[in-house]
Amino acid sequence: MANPLIRKLEQRDRLSEEEKQVLENAIAKVREVGADDDIVKEGDRPSESSLLLEGFAARYKVLSNGRRQITDFHVVGDFVDLHSFLLKTMDHGIVALTRCRIGAVPHATLAEITEKYPHLARLLWLHTLIDSAIHREWLTAMGRRPANGHLAHLICEMYLRLKLVGEAEGDTIQLPVTQAELGDALGISNVHVNRVLQDLRGAGLISLRGKTLKVLDWEGLKTVGEFDPTYLHLAKKEAL
Amino acid sequence: MANPLIRKLEQRDRLSEEEKQVLENAIAKVREVGADDDIVKEGDRPSESSLLLEGFAARYKVLSNGRRQITDFHVVGDFVDLHSFLLKTMDHGIVALTRCRIGAVPHATLAEITEKYPHLARLLWLHTLIDSAIHREWLTAMGRRPANGHLAHLICEMYLRLKLVGEAEGDTIQLPVTQAELGDALGISNVHVNRVLQDLRGAGLISLRGKTLKVLDWEGLKTVGEFDPTYLHLAKKEAL
DNA sequence: CGTCAGATTGAGCAGCTTCAACGTATGTGG
DNA sequence: CCACATACGTTGAAGCTGCTCAATCTGACG
């Protein structure tokens, strides 16, 4: 199977054959991580960065009182800790929410890419900047949107992100998270997640059975979440 | 006056004379922006990135109902829209909170740096990653901390960040923001900001008159805010 | 069939909001 | 130099949003 990172970067800008070869060879080894296990732990100083080849993961921070905040979800093709290449020490953990296949890209390889393949380096940099843009959008939703709008916004985002990597089937996605985990992402309690989900269901915007989420009314969902996908900087090819 | 970016990058890693020269020459022109004016507007496609040489600024998003969320503050030496080099379109605005002096670095110069000075490029990339780490910390504070802890946390962060660029005088900093702006950063109302400030004052942690904030009890403030500066990745020199 | 994680529901409460009034400092024009 | 305007800070009261606690329901699985 082709390295999903190649596919992802090619949505942005053309890659030369040589560049593709470099990315193909960048994965030094592949490992599996079980659901609910950490892919990287807070405080780690990894010597390689983890590329998500398969599965669904989340970044999170834990507070002293044990409460948890999820700061992003990650889908296939995401380089979950590319930042550890330069930040060195992990200031947060990354947990596998399903069984995941992880490709390890040595930091030495990344350093070499910055030295010899500046165009590739810019593309990788770009993807860390999109992560940053997603964080800003989450901050805005967390600070200034009511819970139902916030949830609607998150569903819109995850739908588009999963669709982009070919993980949506029509209007349906798999969202392998519990209501408690959704609460950790939205900054609300699991009880309130439940009520807000019923709200969206009652409004005929979504259906959700188990982990299968179906978007019944995309426009309505966008309206409730005030969703504007600009921040995802989706796949407009621009020369980098 | 030396380019404050050089000073900032040198706190991370050694710069060669040539690299310093490149940074010195990177600023194509300097402009002034008045308080409350936008440095960059949402939707802009700048052809240069703005380096904050003097002043205090904020990134923000505005929602359809007019509510605003500030997603970060910026101090001297910060490259407020370095990300526009690769993201192209601004998905948020940047406003000057005081009169600011801005150095413009053309994107063409940044591209050249990635081509010819990969070590410098890695240092610039690093700083965008620290922005990202700050966003994650804000998300955590917003989602999982009560308002007084959140405010205490923000004060701890701004104190350290201002101190790092030589803008703290002992235990005192200038925080040129109104209570309404603080509310926009914390995701709460201006009224509640006022009450929470009184809370911190009453606990003997800070004094605040006008824009002058004095930290009276650093340890106490850190405790209330559960502040751990790891995420700022402060000035530990690591070879990049 | 029992167990267990996760979803759902209800009741009471806390934190924060909104609205509206009032205080205070600073600046400006007559 | 006073009168007024303006921006910001402060206070009170009432109400809503989301929380906590605790019980109950549901479905998957050994």
XYZ file of C-alpha atoms (C1' of nucleotides) in Angstrom:
540
model
C 0.000 0.000 0.000
C 1.257 3.428 -0.887
C 2.457 5.617 1.925
C -0.613 7.732 2.760
C 1.611 10.713 3.412
C 2.518 10.840 -0.285
C -1.131 10.979 -1.169
C -1.725 13.687 1.373
C 1.177 15.875 0.252
C 0.229 15.414 -3.406
C -3.108 17.049 -2.698
C -1.129 20.225 -2.082
C 1.560 20.305 -4.684
C 3.213 18.173 -7.281
C 5.894 15.786 -6.052
C 8.804 14.647 -8.193
C 9.529 10.941 -8.503
C 12.632 11.460 -6.402
C 10.632 13.156 -3.662
C 8.115 10.328 -3.621
C 10.956 7.861 -3.347
C 12.365 9.759 -0.380
C 9.020 9.639 1.403
C 8.544 5.985 0.537
C 11.884 5.152 2.103
C 11.402 7.438 5.082
C 9.433 4.888 7.081
C 12.079 2.911 8.907
C 9.693 0.513 10.531
C 6.034 -0.138 11.148
C 4.437 -1.066 14.447
C 0.975 -1.710 15.779
C -0.521 -0.023 18.807
C -3.631 -1.326 20.550
C -6.717 0.752 21.249
C -6.335 2.988 24.313
C -2.562 2.619 24.342
C -0.310 5.627 24.047
C 1.474 6.080 20.735
C 3.717 8.669 22.354
C 3.720 9.669 26.001
C 4.018 13.095 27.529
C 7.633 13.673 28.487
C 9.010 11.329 25.827
C 11.941 12.431 23.714
C 11.369 10.362 20.590
C 14.138 9.891 18.041
C 11.565 9.273 15.340
C 8.201 10.715 14.389
C 5.039 8.654 14.052
C 2.984 8.601 10.890
C -0.523 7.228 11.278
C -0.920 4.549 8.546
C -4.162 3.137 9.861
C -6.484 3.943 12.747
C -7.754 6.901 14.724
C -5.844 8.753 17.420
C -6.033 11.795 19.696
C -3.657 14.263 21.297
C -4.371 15.053 24.884
C -3.168 16.719 28.031
C -3.967 15.577 31.548
C -4.359 18.010 34.458
C -3.330 17.430 38.018
C -6.920 16.671 39.044
C -7.039 13.923 36.450
C -9.247 15.777 33.996
C -8.283 15.356 30.388
C -8.427 17.659 27.399
C -8.187 16.264 23.896
C -6.650 18.920 21.667
C -6.983 17.208 18.303
C -8.034 14.013 16.608
C -5.854 12.343 14.002
C -6.741 10.337 10.945
C -4.849 8.220 8.425
C -1.985 10.103 6.835
C -1.480 12.458 9.771
C 2.022 12.819 11.139
C 0.934 12.759 14.755
C 4.161 13.958 16.347
C 6.096 15.537 13.535
C 6.703 18.408 15.952
C 8.829 16.194 18.205
C 11.476 16.416 15.468
C 12.179 20.002 16.546
C 10.450 20.381 19.911
C 12.366 17.341 21.193
C 10.323 16.829 24.357
C 6.652 15.852 24.106
C 4.510 18.275 26.099
C 1.418 16.090 25.628
C 0.478 12.502 24.934
C -0.977 10.831 21.850
C -3.356 7.947 22.370
C -4.628 5.388 19.881
C -8.423 5.400 19.977
C -8.549 2.321 17.772
C -5.861 -0.204 16.931
C -3.345 1.778 14.879
C -0.585 1.042 12.416
C 2.246 3.482 12.893
C 5.121 4.232 10.548
C 8.279 5.467 12.274
C 10.255 8.157 10.449
C 13.658 8.755 12.091
C 14.402 12.351 12.978
C 17.690 11.931 11.156
C 15.713 11.302 7.977
C 13.635 14.415 8.583
C 16.810 16.442 9.137
C 18.146 15.121 5.850
C 14.918 16.117 4.093
C 15.308 19.677 5.355
C 18.881 19.703 4.054
C 18.368 18.142 0.643
C 14.695 18.428 -0.209
C 13.561 21.903 0.845
C 10.370 21.594 -1.160
C 9.386 18.486 0.792
C 10.367 20.217 4.000
C 8.034 23.104 3.183
C 5.200 20.643 2.591
C 5.805 18.982 5.945
C 6.030 22.362 7.628
C 2.754 23.299 5.969
C 1.051 20.339 7.578
C 2.180 21.342 11.047
C 0.778 24.798 10.273
C -2.581 23.300 9.391
C -2.551 21.524 12.763
C -2.031 24.920 14.282
C -4.948 26.375 12.322
C -7.143 23.539 13.572
C -6.119 24.354 17.126
C -7.144 27.969 16.627
C -10.507 26.914 15.304
C -11.030 24.598 18.263
C -10.114 27.443 20.615
C -12.696 29.646 18.974
C -15.355 26.963 19.159
C -14.502 26.205 22.769
C -14.521 29.807 23.876
C -17.352 31.289 21.914
C -19.765 28.620 20.745
C -22.500 26.905 22.737
C -22.102 23.154 23.195
C -24.422 22.109 20.372
C -22.697 24.431 17.906
C -19.338 23.230 19.087
C -20.274 19.593 18.574
C -21.818 20.308 15.179
C -18.618 22.090 14.214
C -16.476 19.166 15.304
C -18.613 16.725 13.326
C -18.315 18.893 10.205
C -14.550 18.995 10.621
C -14.125 15.278 11.173
C -16.424 14.476 8.281
C -14.332 16.543 5.888
C -11.021 15.314 7.233
C -12.058 11.672 6.995
C -13.531 12.199 3.557
C -10.286 13.746 2.382
C -8.388 10.543 3.184
C -11.062 8.327 1.688
C -12.579 7.219 4.976
C -16.090 8.511 4.411
C -18.691 6.330 2.707
C -21.116 8.788 1.228
C -22.544 10.735 4.125
C -21.355 8.248 6.733
C -18.176 8.155 8.811
C -16.851 5.998 11.590
C -16.248 8.050 14.724
C -14.657 5.559 17.098
C -14.947 7.607 20.265
C -17.072 7.309 23.370
C -19.246 10.164 24.564
C -16.781 10.691 27.404
C -13.977 11.140 24.865
C -16.102 13.571 22.886
C -16.578 15.471 26.132
C -12.809 15.594 26.623
C -12.483 17.100 23.164
C -15.277 19.625 23.601
C -14.413 20.559 27.171
C -17.787 19.449 28.543
C -19.051 16.523 30.633
C -20.041 13.172 29.168
C -23.586 13.738 30.414
C -23.865 16.952 28.503
C -22.425 15.353 25.360
C -25.275 12.911 25.535
C -27.860 15.661 25.745
C -26.312 17.716 22.981
C -26.155 14.658 20.728
C -29.859 14.161 21.269
C -30.319 17.770 20.366
C -28.603 17.284 16.996
C -30.461 14.043 16.414
C -33.754 15.655 17.337
C -33.083 18.455 14.866
C -32.635 15.819 12.168
C -29.014 16.786 11.509
C -27.272 13.493 12.217
C -27.870 9.926 13.211
C -25.382 8.088 15.390
C -25.597 4.415 16.258
C -22.548 2.908 17.879
C -19.587 4.510 16.160
C -21.368 5.039 12.864
C -22.245 8.647 12.265
C -24.422 9.656 9.356
C -24.823 13.255 8.287
C -28.495 13.718 7.486
C -28.461 17.458 6.859
C -25.076 18.850 5.949
C -26.263 22.397 5.424
C -28.134 22.395 8.707
C -25.124 21.008 10.525
C -22.888 23.684 9.002
C -25.341 26.344 10.073
C -25.587 25.161 13.669
C -21.791 24.846 13.887
C -21.162 28.057 11.926
C -18.734 25.905 10.022
C -16.429 27.499 7.469
C -13.779 25.059 6.198
C -11.268 27.760 5.236
C -9.109 26.930 8.235
C -8.560 23.374 7.018
C -6.783 24.819 3.972
C -8.125 21.941 1.945
C -6.317 20.734 -1.057
C -6.060 23.844 -3.099
C -2.900 23.283 -5.045
C -0.528 26.168 -4.539
C 3.107 26.113 -5.560
C 5.257 25.769 -2.485
C 18.830 48.110 17.084
C 19.466 44.438 16.527
C 16.750 42.403 14.903
C 14.930 40.850 17.870
C 14.406 37.665 15.901
C 18.135 37.003 15.977
C 18.121 37.287 19.714
C 15.170 34.970 19.951
C 16.608 32.299 17.682
C 19.953 32.469 19.449
C 18.260 31.432 22.663
C 17.696 28.080 20.962
C 20.817 27.343 19.037
C 24.019 28.888 17.867
C 23.796 31.020 14.719
C 26.692 31.483 12.333
C 27.698 34.997 11.298
C 26.334 34.280 7.852
C 22.985 33.197 9.262
C 22.763 36.342 11.363
C 23.493 38.397 8.293
C 20.715 36.657 6.408
C 18.247 37.451 9.163
C 19.462 41.018 9.437
C 18.865 41.535 5.735
C 15.556 39.687 5.729
C 13.566 42.696 6.815
C 12.695 44.458 3.605
C 10.900 47.363 5.222
C 9.536 48.583 8.521
C 6.119 50.080 9.118
C 4.087 51.332 12.056
C 0.596 50.226 12.936
C -1.627 52.132 15.340
C -3.313 50.593 18.350
C -6.490 48.666 17.454
C -5.575 48.503 13.794
C -5.176 45.196 12.024
C -1.636 44.133 11.189
C -3.029 41.453 8.909
C -6.679 40.882 8.090
C -8.562 37.635 7.784
C -8.697 36.637 4.134
C -5.492 38.476 3.235
C -2.931 36.733 1.067
C 0.223 38.523 2.171
C 3.391 38.323 0.105
C 5.477 38.991 3.184
C 5.403 37.943 6.820
C 5.270 40.382 9.716
C 7.835 40.377 12.483
C 6.827 42.250 15.608
C 9.715 44.633 16.379
C 7.897 46.633 19.010
C 4.473 46.468 20.624
C 1.863 43.971 21.666
C -0.555 42.167 19.356
C -3.212 39.456 19.290
C -4.544 36.872 16.868
C -8.255 36.570 16.733
C -11.239 35.111 14.980
C -14.649 36.738 14.731
C -17.869 34.727 14.622
C -20.982 35.540 12.664
C -22.710 36.884 15.781
C -19.837 39.327 16.254
C -18.271 37.566 19.203
C -14.518 37.444 19.144
C -12.020 34.854 20.295
C -8.401 35.813 20.795
C -6.257 32.738 20.169
C -2.858 34.100 21.143
C -1.036 37.212 22.237
C 2.221 38.257 20.620
C 5.243 40.015 22.012
C 8.403 41.578 20.592
C 10.347 39.155 18.435
C 7.310 37.077 17.462
C 6.767 36.359 13.798
C 3.035 36.978 13.921
C 2.109 35.515 10.550
C 5.055 33.381 9.576
C 2.473 30.741 8.699
C 1.114 32.871 5.854
C 4.340 31.992 4.008
C 2.959 28.472 3.450
C -0.736 28.718 4.310
C -1.112 31.580 1.821
C -4.572 32.721 2.934
C -5.030 34.152 6.428
C -7.794 32.295 8.250
C -7.754 34.833 11.097
C -6.805 38.423 11.794
C -3.957 39.929 13.778
C -4.615 43.155 15.615
C -2.148 45.579 17.185
C -3.143 46.108 20.826
C -0.623 48.911 21.172
C 1.162 50.929 18.539
C 3.454 48.409 16.834
C 6.576 48.483 14.711
C 6.443 45.737 12.125
C 9.274 44.343 10.029
C 8.195 42.863 6.712
C 10.027 39.749 5.549
C 9.166 38.840 1.945
C 7.994 35.298 1.389
C 10.576 35.045 -1.364
C 13.252 35.601 1.280
C 11.738 32.892 3.455
C 11.678 30.511 0.497
C 15.319 31.264 -0.113
C 16.113 30.543 3.524
C 14.496 27.118 3.237
C 16.568 26.466 0.127
C 19.939 27.681 1.298
C 19.874 27.822 5.083
C 18.092 24.691 6.300
C 19.321 25.224 9.824
C 17.642 28.621 9.947
C 14.555 27.133 8.379
C 14.389 24.534 11.144
C 14.627 27.288 13.744
C 11.781 29.212 12.142
C 9.734 26.041 11.858
C 10.433 25.397 15.531
C 8.896 28.722 16.461
C 5.691 27.953 14.606
C 5.621 24.662 16.512
C 5.893 26.514 19.801
C 2.910 28.625 18.745
C 1.093 25.377 18.224
C 2.091 24.140 21.689
C 0.749 27.376 23.165
C -2.541 26.832 21.352
C -2.802 23.364 22.871
C -2.174 24.716 26.328
C -4.822 27.406 25.842
C -7.245 24.728 24.683
C -6.597 22.742 27.823
C -7.022 25.765 30.037
C -10.182 26.793 28.245
C -11.754 23.365 28.362
C -10.744 22.101 31.730
C -9.822 24.934 34.068
C -12.139 27.208 36.023
C -11.976 30.888 35.102
C -9.662 31.935 37.940
C -7.189 29.139 37.149
C -7.358 29.999 33.482
C -6.599 33.654 34.129
C -3.787 32.788 36.524
C -2.356 30.501 33.881
C -2.498 33.192 31.235
C -0.753 35.667 33.528
C 2.006 33.153 34.260
C 2.486 32.578 30.552
C 2.565 36.240 29.591
C 4.939 37.029 32.453
C 7.432 34.427 31.253
C 7.078 35.316 27.598
C 7.582 39.021 28.253
C 10.469 38.337 30.594
C 12.142 36.226 27.939
C 12.269 39.200 25.580
C 13.402 41.607 28.269
C 10.029 43.263 28.789
C 9.575 42.418 32.465
C 10.864 44.749 35.143
C 11.393 42.501 38.106
C 7.989 41.101 38.987
C 6.125 43.680 36.900
C 4.884 43.538 33.318
C 2.817 45.780 31.101
C -0.326 44.014 29.957
C -1.871 46.513 27.550
C -5.279 44.865 27.268
C -8.717 45.807 28.505
C -10.787 43.438 30.586
C -13.023 42.883 27.560
C -9.979 41.767 25.571
C -8.924 39.459 28.369
C -12.425 38.007 28.213
C -12.021 37.420 24.487
C -8.817 35.514 25.200
C -10.258 33.463 28.057
C -13.612 32.827 26.434
C -15.586 34.528 29.216
C -17.507 37.786 29.590
C -15.843 41.057 30.551
C -17.966 41.131 33.686
C -16.627 37.808 34.795
C -13.065 38.843 34.008
C -13.554 41.676 36.437
C -14.733 39.331 39.172
C -12.005 36.808 38.596
C -9.380 39.551 38.677
C -10.712 40.633 42.043
C -10.448 37.039 43.118
C -6.735 36.906 42.255
C -6.152 40.306 43.832
C -8.046 39.267 46.950
C -5.896 36.157 47.231
C -2.820 38.403 47.204
C -1.473 36.870 44.001
C -1.295 39.941 41.777
C -1.885 43.652 41.706
C -3.146 45.348 38.579
C -3.499 49.077 38.144
C -4.110 50.316 34.651
C -2.008 48.134 32.429
C 0.682 47.502 35.033
C 0.538 44.002 36.406
C 2.683 43.014 39.353
C 3.111 39.403 40.380
C 2.940 39.377 44.172
C 3.033 35.628 44.720
C 4.514 33.700 41.823
C 4.252 30.315 43.490
C 0.649 30.933 44.479
C -0.202 32.073 40.961
C 1.421 28.971 39.498
C -0.570 26.794 41.867
C -3.913 28.381 41.072
C -3.173 28.188 37.343
C -1.580 24.722 37.585
C 1.121 26.295 35.475
C 3.894 24.117 34.078
C 6.083 26.010 31.582
C 7.221 22.903 29.702
C 4.953 23.746 26.775
C 6.765 27.044 26.163
C 9.906 25.049 25.384
C 11.934 27.843 26.850
C 15.411 28.453 25.719
C 17.003 25.121 26.343
C 19.694 24.997 23.714
C 19.352 21.865 21.644
C 21.200 21.289 18.402
C 18.794 21.682 15.523
C -26.769 -15.721 32.132
C -23.893 -12.498 34.411
C -20.729 -8.860 33.678
C -19.121 -4.639 32.118
C -18.532 -0.530 29.435
C -21.033 2.853 27.683
C -25.436 5.453 27.026
C -29.390 7.707 29.067
C -32.247 10.084 32.419
C -33.501 13.048 36.455
C -32.729 16.377 40.122
C -30.393 19.886 42.291
C -26.672 23.047 42.107
C -22.638 26.153 40.633
C -20.424 29.062 37.474
C -20.896 32.220 34.316
C -23.975 35.229 31.421
C -26.818 39.127 30.465
C -28.629 43.419 31.401
C -28.454 47.515 33.422
C -26.741 50.886 36.381
C -23.094 53.408 38.311
C -18.102 54.782 39.239
C -13.728 56.626 37.690
C -10.113 58.347 34.903
C -8.681 60.815 30.913
C -9.114 63.854 27.324
C -11.310 67.688 24.670
C -13.730 71.782 23.224
C -15.689 76.052 24.571
C -10.598 75.845 33.705
C -14.821 73.881 33.728
C -18.391 70.857 31.319
C -18.982 67.139 28.977
C -17.868 62.993 26.384
C -15.837 58.659 26.181
C -13.769 54.434 27.489
C -13.105 51.350 30.854
C -13.925 49.272 35.306
C -17.172 47.783 38.997
C -21.424 46.167 41.128
C -26.047 43.872 41.678
C -29.808 40.870 40.314
C -31.890 37.366 37.723
C -31.493 33.580 34.706
C -29.438 29.991 31.742
C -26.027 26.575 30.600
C -23.719 22.968 31.814
C -22.071 20.289 36.074
C -22.288 16.630 39.583
C -24.225 12.800 41.577
C -26.695 8.871 41.238
C -29.726 5.646 39.275
C -31.183 2.959 35.366
C -30.935 1.106 30.723
C -28.643 -1.254 26.714
C -25.881 -4.135 24.094
C -21.780 -6.951 23.504
C -19.349 -10.680 25.004
C -17.364 -14.564 27.710
